[in-house]
Short mmCIF file of C-alpha atoms (C1' of nucleotides) in Angstrom, two decimals:
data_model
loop_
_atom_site.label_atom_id
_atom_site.label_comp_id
_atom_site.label_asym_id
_atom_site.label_seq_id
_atom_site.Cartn_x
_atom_site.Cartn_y
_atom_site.Cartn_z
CA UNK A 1180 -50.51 -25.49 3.58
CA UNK A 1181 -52.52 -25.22 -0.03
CA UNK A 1182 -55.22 -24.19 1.54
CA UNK A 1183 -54.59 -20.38 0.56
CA UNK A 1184 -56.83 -17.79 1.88
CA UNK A 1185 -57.23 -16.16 -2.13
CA UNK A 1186 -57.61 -12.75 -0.36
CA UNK A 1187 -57.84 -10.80 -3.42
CA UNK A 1188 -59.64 -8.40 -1.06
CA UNK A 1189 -59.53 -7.63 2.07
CA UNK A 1190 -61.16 -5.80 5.08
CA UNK A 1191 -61.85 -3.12 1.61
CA UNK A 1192 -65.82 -1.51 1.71
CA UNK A 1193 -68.18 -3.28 -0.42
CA UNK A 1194 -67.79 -3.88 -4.12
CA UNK A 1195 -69.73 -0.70 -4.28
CA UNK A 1196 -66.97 0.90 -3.46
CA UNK A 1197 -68.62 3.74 -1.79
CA UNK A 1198 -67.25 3.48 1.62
CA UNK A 1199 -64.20 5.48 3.03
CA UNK A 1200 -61.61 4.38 5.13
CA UNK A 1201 -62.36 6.22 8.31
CA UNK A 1202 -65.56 4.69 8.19
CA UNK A 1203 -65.66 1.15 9.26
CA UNK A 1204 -68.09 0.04 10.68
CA UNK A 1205 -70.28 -1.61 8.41
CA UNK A 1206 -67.75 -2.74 6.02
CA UNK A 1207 -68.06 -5.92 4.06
CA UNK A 1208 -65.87 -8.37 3.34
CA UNK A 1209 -65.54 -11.40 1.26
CA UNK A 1210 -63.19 -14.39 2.04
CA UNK A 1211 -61.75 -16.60 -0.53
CA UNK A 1212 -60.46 -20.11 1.13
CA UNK A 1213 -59.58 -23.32 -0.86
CA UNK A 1214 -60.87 -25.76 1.06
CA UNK A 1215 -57.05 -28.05 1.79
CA UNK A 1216 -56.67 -30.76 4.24
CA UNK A 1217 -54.44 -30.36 6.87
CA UNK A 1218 -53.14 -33.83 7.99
CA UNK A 1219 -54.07 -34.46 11.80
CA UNK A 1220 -53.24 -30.96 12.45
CA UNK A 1221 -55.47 -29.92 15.88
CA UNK A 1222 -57.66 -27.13 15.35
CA UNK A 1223 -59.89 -26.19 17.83
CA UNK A 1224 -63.08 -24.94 16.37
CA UNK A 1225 -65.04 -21.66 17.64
CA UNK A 1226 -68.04 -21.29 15.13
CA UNK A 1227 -69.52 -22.08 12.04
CA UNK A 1228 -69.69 -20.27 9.32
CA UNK A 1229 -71.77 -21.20 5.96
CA UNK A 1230 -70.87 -19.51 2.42
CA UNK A 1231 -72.58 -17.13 1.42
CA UNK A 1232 -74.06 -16.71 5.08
CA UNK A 1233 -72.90 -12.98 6.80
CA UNK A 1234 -71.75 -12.90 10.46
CA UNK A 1235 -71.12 -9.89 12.30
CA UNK A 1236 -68.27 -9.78 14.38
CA UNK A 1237 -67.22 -7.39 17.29
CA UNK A 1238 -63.68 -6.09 17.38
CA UNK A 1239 -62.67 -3.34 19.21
CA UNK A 1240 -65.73 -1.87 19.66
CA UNK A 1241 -66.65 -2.33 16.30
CA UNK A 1242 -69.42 -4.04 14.54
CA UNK A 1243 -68.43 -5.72 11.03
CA UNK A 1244 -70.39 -7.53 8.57
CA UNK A 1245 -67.97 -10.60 6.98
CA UNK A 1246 -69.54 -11.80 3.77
CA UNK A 1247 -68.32 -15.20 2.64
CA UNK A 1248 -69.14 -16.26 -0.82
CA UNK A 1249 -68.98 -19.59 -2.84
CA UNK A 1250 -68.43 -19.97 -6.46
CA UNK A 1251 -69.22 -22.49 -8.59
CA UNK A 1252 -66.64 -24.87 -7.66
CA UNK A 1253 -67.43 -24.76 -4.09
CA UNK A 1254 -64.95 -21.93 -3.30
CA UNK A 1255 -65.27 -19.65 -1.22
CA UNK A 1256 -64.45 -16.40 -3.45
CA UNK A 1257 -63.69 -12.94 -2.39
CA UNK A 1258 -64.08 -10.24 -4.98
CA UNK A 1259 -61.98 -7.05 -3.93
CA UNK A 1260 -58.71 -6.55 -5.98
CA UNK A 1261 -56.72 -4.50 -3.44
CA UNK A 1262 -55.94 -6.86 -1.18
CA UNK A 1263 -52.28 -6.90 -1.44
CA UNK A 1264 -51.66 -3.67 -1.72
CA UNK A 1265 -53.92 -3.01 1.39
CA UNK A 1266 -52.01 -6.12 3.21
CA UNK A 1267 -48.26 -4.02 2.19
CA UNK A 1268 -49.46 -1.23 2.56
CA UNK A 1269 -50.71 -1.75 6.76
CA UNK A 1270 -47.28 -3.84 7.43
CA UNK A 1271 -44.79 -0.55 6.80
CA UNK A 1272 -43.99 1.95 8.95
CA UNK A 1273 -46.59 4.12 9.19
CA UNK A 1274 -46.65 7.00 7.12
CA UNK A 1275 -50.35 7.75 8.14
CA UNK A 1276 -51.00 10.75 5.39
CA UNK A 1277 -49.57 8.21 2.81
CA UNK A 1278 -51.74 4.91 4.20
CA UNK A 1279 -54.56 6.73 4.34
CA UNK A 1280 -54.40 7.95 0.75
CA UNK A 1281 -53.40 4.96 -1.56
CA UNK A 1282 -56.38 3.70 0.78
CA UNK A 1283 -58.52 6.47 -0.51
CA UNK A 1284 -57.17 5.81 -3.89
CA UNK A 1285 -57.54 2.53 -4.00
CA UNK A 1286 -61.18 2.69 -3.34
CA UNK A 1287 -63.76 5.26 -4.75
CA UNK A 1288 -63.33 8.35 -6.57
CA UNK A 1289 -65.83 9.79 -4.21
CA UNK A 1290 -63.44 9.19 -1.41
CA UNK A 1291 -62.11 12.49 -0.02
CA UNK A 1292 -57.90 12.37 -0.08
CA UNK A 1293 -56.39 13.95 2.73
CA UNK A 1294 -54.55 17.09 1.41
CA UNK A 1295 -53.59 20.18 2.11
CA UNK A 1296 -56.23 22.29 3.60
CA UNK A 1297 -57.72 24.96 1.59
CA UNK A 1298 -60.30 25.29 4.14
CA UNK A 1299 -58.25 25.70 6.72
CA UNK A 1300 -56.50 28.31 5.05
CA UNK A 1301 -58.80 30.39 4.35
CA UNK A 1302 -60.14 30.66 7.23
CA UNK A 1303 -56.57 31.40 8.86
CA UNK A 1304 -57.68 35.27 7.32
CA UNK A 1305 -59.69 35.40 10.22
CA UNK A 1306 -57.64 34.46 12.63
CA UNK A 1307 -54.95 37.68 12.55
CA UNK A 1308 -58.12 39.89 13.12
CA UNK A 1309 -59.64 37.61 16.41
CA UNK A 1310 -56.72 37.44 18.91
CA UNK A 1311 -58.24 37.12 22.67
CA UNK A 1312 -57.18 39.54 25.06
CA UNK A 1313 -55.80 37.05 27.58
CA UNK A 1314 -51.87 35.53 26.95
CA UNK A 1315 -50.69 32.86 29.31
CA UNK A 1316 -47.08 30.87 29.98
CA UNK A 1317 -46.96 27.44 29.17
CA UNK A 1318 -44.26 27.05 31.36
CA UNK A 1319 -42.49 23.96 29.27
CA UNK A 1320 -39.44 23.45 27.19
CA UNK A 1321 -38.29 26.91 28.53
CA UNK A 1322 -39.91 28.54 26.08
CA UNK A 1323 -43.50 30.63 26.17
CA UNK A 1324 -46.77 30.07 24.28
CA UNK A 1325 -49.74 31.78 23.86
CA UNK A 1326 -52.66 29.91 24.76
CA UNK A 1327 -55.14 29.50 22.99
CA UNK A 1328 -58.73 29.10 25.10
CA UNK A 1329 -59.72 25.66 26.16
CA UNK A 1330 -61.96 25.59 23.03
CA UNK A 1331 -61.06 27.85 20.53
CA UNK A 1332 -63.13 28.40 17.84
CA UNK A 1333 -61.23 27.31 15.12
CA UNK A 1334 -60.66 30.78 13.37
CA UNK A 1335 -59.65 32.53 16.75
CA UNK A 1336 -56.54 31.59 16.84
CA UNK A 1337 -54.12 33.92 19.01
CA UNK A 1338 -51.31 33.26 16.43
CA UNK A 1339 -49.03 35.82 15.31
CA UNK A 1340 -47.55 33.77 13.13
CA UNK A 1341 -48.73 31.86 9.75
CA UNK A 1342 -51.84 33.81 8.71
CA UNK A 1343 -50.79 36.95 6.81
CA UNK A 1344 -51.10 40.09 8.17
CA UNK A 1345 -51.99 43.14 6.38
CA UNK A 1346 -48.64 44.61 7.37
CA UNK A 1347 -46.63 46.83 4.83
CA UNK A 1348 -43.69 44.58 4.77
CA UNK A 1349 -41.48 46.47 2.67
CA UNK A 1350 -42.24 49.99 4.28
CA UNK A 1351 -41.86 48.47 7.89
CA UNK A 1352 -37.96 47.33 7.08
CA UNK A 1353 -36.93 50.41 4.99
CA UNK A 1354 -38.66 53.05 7.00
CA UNK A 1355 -40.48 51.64 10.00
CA UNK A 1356 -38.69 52.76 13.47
CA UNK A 1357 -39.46 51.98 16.98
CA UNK A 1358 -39.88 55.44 18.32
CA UNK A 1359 -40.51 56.03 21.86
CA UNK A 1360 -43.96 57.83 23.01
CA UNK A 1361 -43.90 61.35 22.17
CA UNK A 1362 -41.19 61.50 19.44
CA UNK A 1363 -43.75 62.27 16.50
CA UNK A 1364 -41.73 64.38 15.25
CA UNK A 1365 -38.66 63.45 15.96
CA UNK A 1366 -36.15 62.18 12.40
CA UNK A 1367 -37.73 58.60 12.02
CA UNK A 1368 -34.65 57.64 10.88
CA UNK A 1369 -33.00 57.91 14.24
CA UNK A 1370 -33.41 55.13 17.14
CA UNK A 1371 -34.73 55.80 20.52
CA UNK A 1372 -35.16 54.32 23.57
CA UNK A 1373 -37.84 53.19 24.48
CA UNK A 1374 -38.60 51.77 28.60
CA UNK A 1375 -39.78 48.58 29.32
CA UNK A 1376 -43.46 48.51 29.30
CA UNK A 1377 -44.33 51.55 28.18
CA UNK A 1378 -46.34 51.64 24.90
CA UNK A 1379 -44.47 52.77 21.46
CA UNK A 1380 -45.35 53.98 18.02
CA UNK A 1381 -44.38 52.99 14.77
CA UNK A 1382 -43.99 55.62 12.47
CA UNK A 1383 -43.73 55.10 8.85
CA UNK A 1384 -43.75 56.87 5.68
CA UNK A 1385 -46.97 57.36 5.38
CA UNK A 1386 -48.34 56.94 8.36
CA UNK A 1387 -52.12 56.95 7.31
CA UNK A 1388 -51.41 53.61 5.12
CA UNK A 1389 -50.32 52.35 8.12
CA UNK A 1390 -52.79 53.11 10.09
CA UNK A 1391 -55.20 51.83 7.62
CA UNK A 1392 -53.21 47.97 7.36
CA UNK A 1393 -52.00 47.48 10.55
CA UNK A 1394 -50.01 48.80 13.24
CA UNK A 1395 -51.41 51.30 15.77
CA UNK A 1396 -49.46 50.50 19.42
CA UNK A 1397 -46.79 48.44 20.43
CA UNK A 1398 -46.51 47.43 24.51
CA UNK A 1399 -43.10 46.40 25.25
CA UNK A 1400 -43.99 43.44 27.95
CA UNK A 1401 -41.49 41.92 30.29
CA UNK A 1402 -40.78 40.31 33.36
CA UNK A 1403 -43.45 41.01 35.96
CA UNK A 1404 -45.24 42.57 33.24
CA UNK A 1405 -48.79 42.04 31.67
CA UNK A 1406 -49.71 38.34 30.63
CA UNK A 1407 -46.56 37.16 30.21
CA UNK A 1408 -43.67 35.96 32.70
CA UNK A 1409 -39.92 36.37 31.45
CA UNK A 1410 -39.82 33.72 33.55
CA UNK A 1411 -40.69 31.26 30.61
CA UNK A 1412 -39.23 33.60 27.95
CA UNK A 1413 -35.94 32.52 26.55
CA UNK A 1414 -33.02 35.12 28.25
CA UNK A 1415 -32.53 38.47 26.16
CA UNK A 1416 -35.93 38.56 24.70
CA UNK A 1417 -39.25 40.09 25.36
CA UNK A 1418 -42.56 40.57 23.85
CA UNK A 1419 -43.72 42.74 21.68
CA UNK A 1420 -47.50 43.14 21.79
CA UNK A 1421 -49.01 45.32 19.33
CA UNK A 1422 -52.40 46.39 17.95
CA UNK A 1423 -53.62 46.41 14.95
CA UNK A 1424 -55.95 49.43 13.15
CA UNK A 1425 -58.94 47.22 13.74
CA UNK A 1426 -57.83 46.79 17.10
CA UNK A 1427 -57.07 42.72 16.83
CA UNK A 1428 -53.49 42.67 18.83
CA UNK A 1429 -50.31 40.64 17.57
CA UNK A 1430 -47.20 39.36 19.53
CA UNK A 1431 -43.55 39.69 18.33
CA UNK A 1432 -40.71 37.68 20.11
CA UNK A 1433 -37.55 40.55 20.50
CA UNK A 1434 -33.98 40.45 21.82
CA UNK A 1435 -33.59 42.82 24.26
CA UNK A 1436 -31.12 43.85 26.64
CA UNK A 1437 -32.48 46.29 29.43
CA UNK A 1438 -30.41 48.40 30.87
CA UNK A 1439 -30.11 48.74 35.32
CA UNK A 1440 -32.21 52.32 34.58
CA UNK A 1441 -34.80 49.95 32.77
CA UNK A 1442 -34.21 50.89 28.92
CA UNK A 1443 -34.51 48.90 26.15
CA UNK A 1444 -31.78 49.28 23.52
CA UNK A 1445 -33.86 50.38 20.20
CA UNK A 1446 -33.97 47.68 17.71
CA UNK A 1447 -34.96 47.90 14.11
CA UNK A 1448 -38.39 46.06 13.52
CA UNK A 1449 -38.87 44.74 9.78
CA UNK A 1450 -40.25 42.11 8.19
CA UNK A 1451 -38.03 39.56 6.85
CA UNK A 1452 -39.09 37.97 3.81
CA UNK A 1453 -38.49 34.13 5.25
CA UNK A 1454 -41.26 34.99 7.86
CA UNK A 1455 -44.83 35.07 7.56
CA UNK A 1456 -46.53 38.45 6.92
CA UNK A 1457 -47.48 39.67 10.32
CA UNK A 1458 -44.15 38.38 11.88
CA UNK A 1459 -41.92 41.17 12.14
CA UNK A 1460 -38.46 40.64 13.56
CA UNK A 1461 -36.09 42.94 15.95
CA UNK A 1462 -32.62 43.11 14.86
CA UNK A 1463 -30.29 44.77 17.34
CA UNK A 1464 -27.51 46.49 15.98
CA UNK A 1465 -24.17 45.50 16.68
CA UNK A 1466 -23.63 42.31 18.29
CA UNK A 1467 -20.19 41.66 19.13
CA UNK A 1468 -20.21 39.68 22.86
CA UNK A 1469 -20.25 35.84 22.68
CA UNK A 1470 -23.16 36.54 24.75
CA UNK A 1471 -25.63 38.71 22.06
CA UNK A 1472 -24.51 36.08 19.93
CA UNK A 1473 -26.11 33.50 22.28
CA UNK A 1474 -28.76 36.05 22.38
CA UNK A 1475 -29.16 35.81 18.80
CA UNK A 1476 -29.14 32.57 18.42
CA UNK A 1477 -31.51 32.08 21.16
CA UNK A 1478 -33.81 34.83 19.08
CA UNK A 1479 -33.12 32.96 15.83
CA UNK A 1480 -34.23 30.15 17.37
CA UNK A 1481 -37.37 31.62 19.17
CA UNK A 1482 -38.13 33.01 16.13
CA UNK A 1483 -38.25 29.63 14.32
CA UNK A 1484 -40.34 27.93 16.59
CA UNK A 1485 -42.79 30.31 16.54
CA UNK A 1486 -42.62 30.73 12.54
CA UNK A 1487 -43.46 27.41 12.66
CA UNK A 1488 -45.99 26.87 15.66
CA UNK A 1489 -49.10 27.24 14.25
CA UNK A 1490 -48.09 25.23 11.20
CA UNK A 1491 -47.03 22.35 13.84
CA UNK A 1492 -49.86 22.34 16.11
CA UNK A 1493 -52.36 21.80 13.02
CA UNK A 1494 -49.99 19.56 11.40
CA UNK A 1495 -50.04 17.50 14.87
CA UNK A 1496 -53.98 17.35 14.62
CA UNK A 1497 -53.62 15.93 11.32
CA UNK A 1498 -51.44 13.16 12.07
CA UNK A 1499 -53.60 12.12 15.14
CA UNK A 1500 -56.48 12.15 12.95
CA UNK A 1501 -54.80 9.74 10.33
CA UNK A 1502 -53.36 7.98 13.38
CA UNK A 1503 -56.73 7.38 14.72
CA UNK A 1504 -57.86 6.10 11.35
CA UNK A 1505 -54.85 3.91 10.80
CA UNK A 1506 -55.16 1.37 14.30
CA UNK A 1507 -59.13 1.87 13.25
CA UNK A 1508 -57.69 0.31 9.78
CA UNK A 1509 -55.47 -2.44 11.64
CA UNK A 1510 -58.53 -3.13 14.36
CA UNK A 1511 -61.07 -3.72 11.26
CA UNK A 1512 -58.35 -6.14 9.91
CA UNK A 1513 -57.45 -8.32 12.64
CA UNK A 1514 -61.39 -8.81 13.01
CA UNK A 1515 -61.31 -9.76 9.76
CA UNK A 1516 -58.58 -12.08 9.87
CA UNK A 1517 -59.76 -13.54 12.78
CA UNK A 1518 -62.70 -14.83 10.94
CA UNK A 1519 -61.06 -16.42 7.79
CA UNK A 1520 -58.83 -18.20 10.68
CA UNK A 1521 -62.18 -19.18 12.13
CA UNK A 1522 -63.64 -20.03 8.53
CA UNK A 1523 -60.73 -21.96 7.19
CA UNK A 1524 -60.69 -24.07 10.94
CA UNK A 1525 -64.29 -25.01 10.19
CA UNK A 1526 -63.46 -25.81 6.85
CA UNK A 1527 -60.57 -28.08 7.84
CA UNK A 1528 -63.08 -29.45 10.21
CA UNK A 1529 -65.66 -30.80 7.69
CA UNK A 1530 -62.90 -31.72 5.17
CA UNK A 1531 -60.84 -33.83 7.43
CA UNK A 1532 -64.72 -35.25 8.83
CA UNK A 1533 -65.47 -36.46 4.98
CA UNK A 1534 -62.10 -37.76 4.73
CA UNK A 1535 -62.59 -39.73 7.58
CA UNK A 1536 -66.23 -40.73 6.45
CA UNK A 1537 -65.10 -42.02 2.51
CA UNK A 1538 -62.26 -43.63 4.03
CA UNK A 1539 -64.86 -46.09 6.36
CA UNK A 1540 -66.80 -46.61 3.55
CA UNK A 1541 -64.38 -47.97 1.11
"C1'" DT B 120 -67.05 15.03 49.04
"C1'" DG B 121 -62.32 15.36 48.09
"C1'" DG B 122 -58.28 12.87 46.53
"C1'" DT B 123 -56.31 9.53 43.31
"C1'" DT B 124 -55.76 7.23 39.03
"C1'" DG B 125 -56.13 6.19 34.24
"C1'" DC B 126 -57.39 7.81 29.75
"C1'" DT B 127 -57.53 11.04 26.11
"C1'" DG B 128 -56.53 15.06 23.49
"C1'" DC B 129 -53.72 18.98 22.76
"C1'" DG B 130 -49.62 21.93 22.11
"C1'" DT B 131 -44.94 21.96 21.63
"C1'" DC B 132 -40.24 20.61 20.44
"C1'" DA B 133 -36.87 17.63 18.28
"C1'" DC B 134 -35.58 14.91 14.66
"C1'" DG B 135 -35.22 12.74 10.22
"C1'" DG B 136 -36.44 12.45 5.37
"C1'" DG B 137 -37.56 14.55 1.04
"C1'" DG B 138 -37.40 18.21 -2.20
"C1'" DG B 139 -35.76 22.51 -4.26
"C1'" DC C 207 -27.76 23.66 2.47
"C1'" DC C 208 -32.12 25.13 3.74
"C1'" DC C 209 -36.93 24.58 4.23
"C1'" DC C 210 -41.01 21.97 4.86
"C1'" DC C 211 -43.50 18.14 6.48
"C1'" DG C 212 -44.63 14.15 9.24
"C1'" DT C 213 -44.19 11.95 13.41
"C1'" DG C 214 -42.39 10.46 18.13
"C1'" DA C 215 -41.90 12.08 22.67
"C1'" DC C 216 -43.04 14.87 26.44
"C1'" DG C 217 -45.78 17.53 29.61
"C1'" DC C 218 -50.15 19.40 30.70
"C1'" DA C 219 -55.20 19.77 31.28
"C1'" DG C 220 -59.75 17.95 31.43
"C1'" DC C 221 -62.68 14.27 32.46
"C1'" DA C 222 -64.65 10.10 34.39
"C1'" DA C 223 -64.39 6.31 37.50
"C1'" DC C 224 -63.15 4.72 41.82
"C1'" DC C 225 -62.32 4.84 46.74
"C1'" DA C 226 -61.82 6.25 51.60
#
DNA sequence: TGGTTGCTGCGTCACGGGGG
DNA sequence: CCCCCGTGACGCAGCAACCA
């Protein structure tokens, strides 16, 4: 069939430009069709539509204006140049960040690009400092999470990961020690133990800087324990809940093996450069069983999770956002398609009617 | 009114691809 | 090889509609 839809637009905002993506419903669009004949083809005709008249059509809950234009040689003209790379662009795989912007790009400069959150970050500052009192089990995948509230405020987060922590990074791994309660002055070089639940101190150097950026307490939490269940806790590890000198709290995943008289072998807390300011990470001394390596494995893997849970969860928001946009995309442009089908049938329609009509009269 | 069902959004984990 | 990112899959929770 010649009788091309010249789409060299598409379900595209207005020639104004001015529209975004995400917002669809009251874009306008302009059909080109050479008017062909299709010999004794059926068509089965649904409406009428005049050039230059504008119909609004309903799909999926959405309202559309289609504008259909005629040029001077009685075709019907559409004026947006993106078509084709709109038309490639919707038939790949879906890479929903990457749609959306060559969308964005290929309409206004006004048109706000998805990319990476500044926003966001900043206000992740916040978030160490807000932590809610309450921790909860999710109960899946084995693993634990700390729940956030139904409706979190967006910068009370109870993260211990991702947002930097005022933490002395550098002081905590050299000179930091997990010292059980009561052994101010004992050599901070040496390890303790310390008993399950019972609350800890970090000394360091200089222990009014860290008092000042960070680290007051640590609660040693475990099964049958405070908010959190071992139950969903991967074996050999524990939580480490401490507070901070402003008095927001943090959480630390750590290895631990109790022993039958309910002490926890001391472990070295520092703050490994691959994590996250604020994440510090327990690293028993020693391993040598195929089971502390399982342990550690099972800690290395804890850790990475969490490392990268907070990242995750907001990177998950953002791809059911574009998501959302994307079928909104595809629903806007089979609407649209379904009306150059029903324009070019009516057009068929009248042609194949004056063929008909010269052909009596000669 | 309480139970059921379907829908929707969220958090999480696993996995693959791309980049350093 | 490792890390990061994007996305599918899964389970869960909340909500509304429906029904006995």
């Amino acid at each position: 069939m010649d009788g091309s839809i010249d789409d060299k637009s598409e379900d595209s905002p207005s020639s104004s430009g001015s529209s975004q993506p995400q917002n669809l419903s009251t874009v306008v669009h302009t059909i080109t069709a050479v008017p062909t004949a299709i010999p004794n083809q059926p068509v089965q005709v649904q409406s009428v539509i005049q050039p230059t008249q504008q119909s609004v059509i309903q799909a999926a809950g959405q309202i559309q204006t289609v504008q259909v234009e005629e040029d001077g040689e009685g075709h019907l003209v559409r004026t947006d140049p993106d078509i084709e790379k709109r038309r490639e662009i919707l038939s790949r795989r879906p890479s929903y960040r990457k749609i959306l912007n060559e969308l964005s790009s290929a309409e206004a400069p006004g048109i706000a690009k998805i990319e990476e959150d500044k926003e966001e970050e900043a206000a992740i500052t916040s978030i160490q400092t807000t932590i809610p009192s309450y921790v909860q089990t999710s109960g899946q995948y084995g693993g634990y999470c700390i729940k956030e509230p139904t409706e979190p405020p967006s910068h009370q987060l109870p993260i211990i990961y991702g947002p930097p922590v005022p933490l002395p990074p550098a002081r905590m791994q050299d000179s930091s020690k997990v010292r059980g309660i009561g052994d101010a002055s004992q050599d901070s070089s040496s390890y303790k133990k310390v008993t399950a639940g019972q609350t800890i101190q970090i000394a360091a150097a200089n222990q009014n800087e860290l008092t000042t950026q960070g680290l007051q307490t640590i609660t040693m939490t475990n099964a049958g324990q405070g908010a959190v269940t071992a139950a969903a806790m991967p074996a050999g590890t524990t939580i480490v809940q401490y507070t901070q000198g402003d008095g927001s709290q943090q959480f630390v995943t750590v290895p631990v093996s109790i022993s039958p008289a309910g002490e926890v072998q001391a472990y070295q807390i520092r703050a490994p450069s691959s994590l996250p300011a604020g994440v510090v990470m327990a690293t028993p001394t020693g391993i040598t069983s195929p089971q502390q390596l399982a342990e550690e494995s099972a800690r290395k893997r804890e850790l990475r999770l969490m490392k990268n849970r907070y990242k995750n969860r907001e990177a998950a928001r953002e791809c059911r956002r574009r998501k959302k946009e994307y079928v909104k995309c595809l629903e806007t442009r089979v609407a649209v398609l379904e009306q150059q089908n029903k324009t070019l049938i009516e057009e068929l329609k009248s042609l194949k009617e004056l063929y008909c009509h010269k052909a009596e009269t000669e």
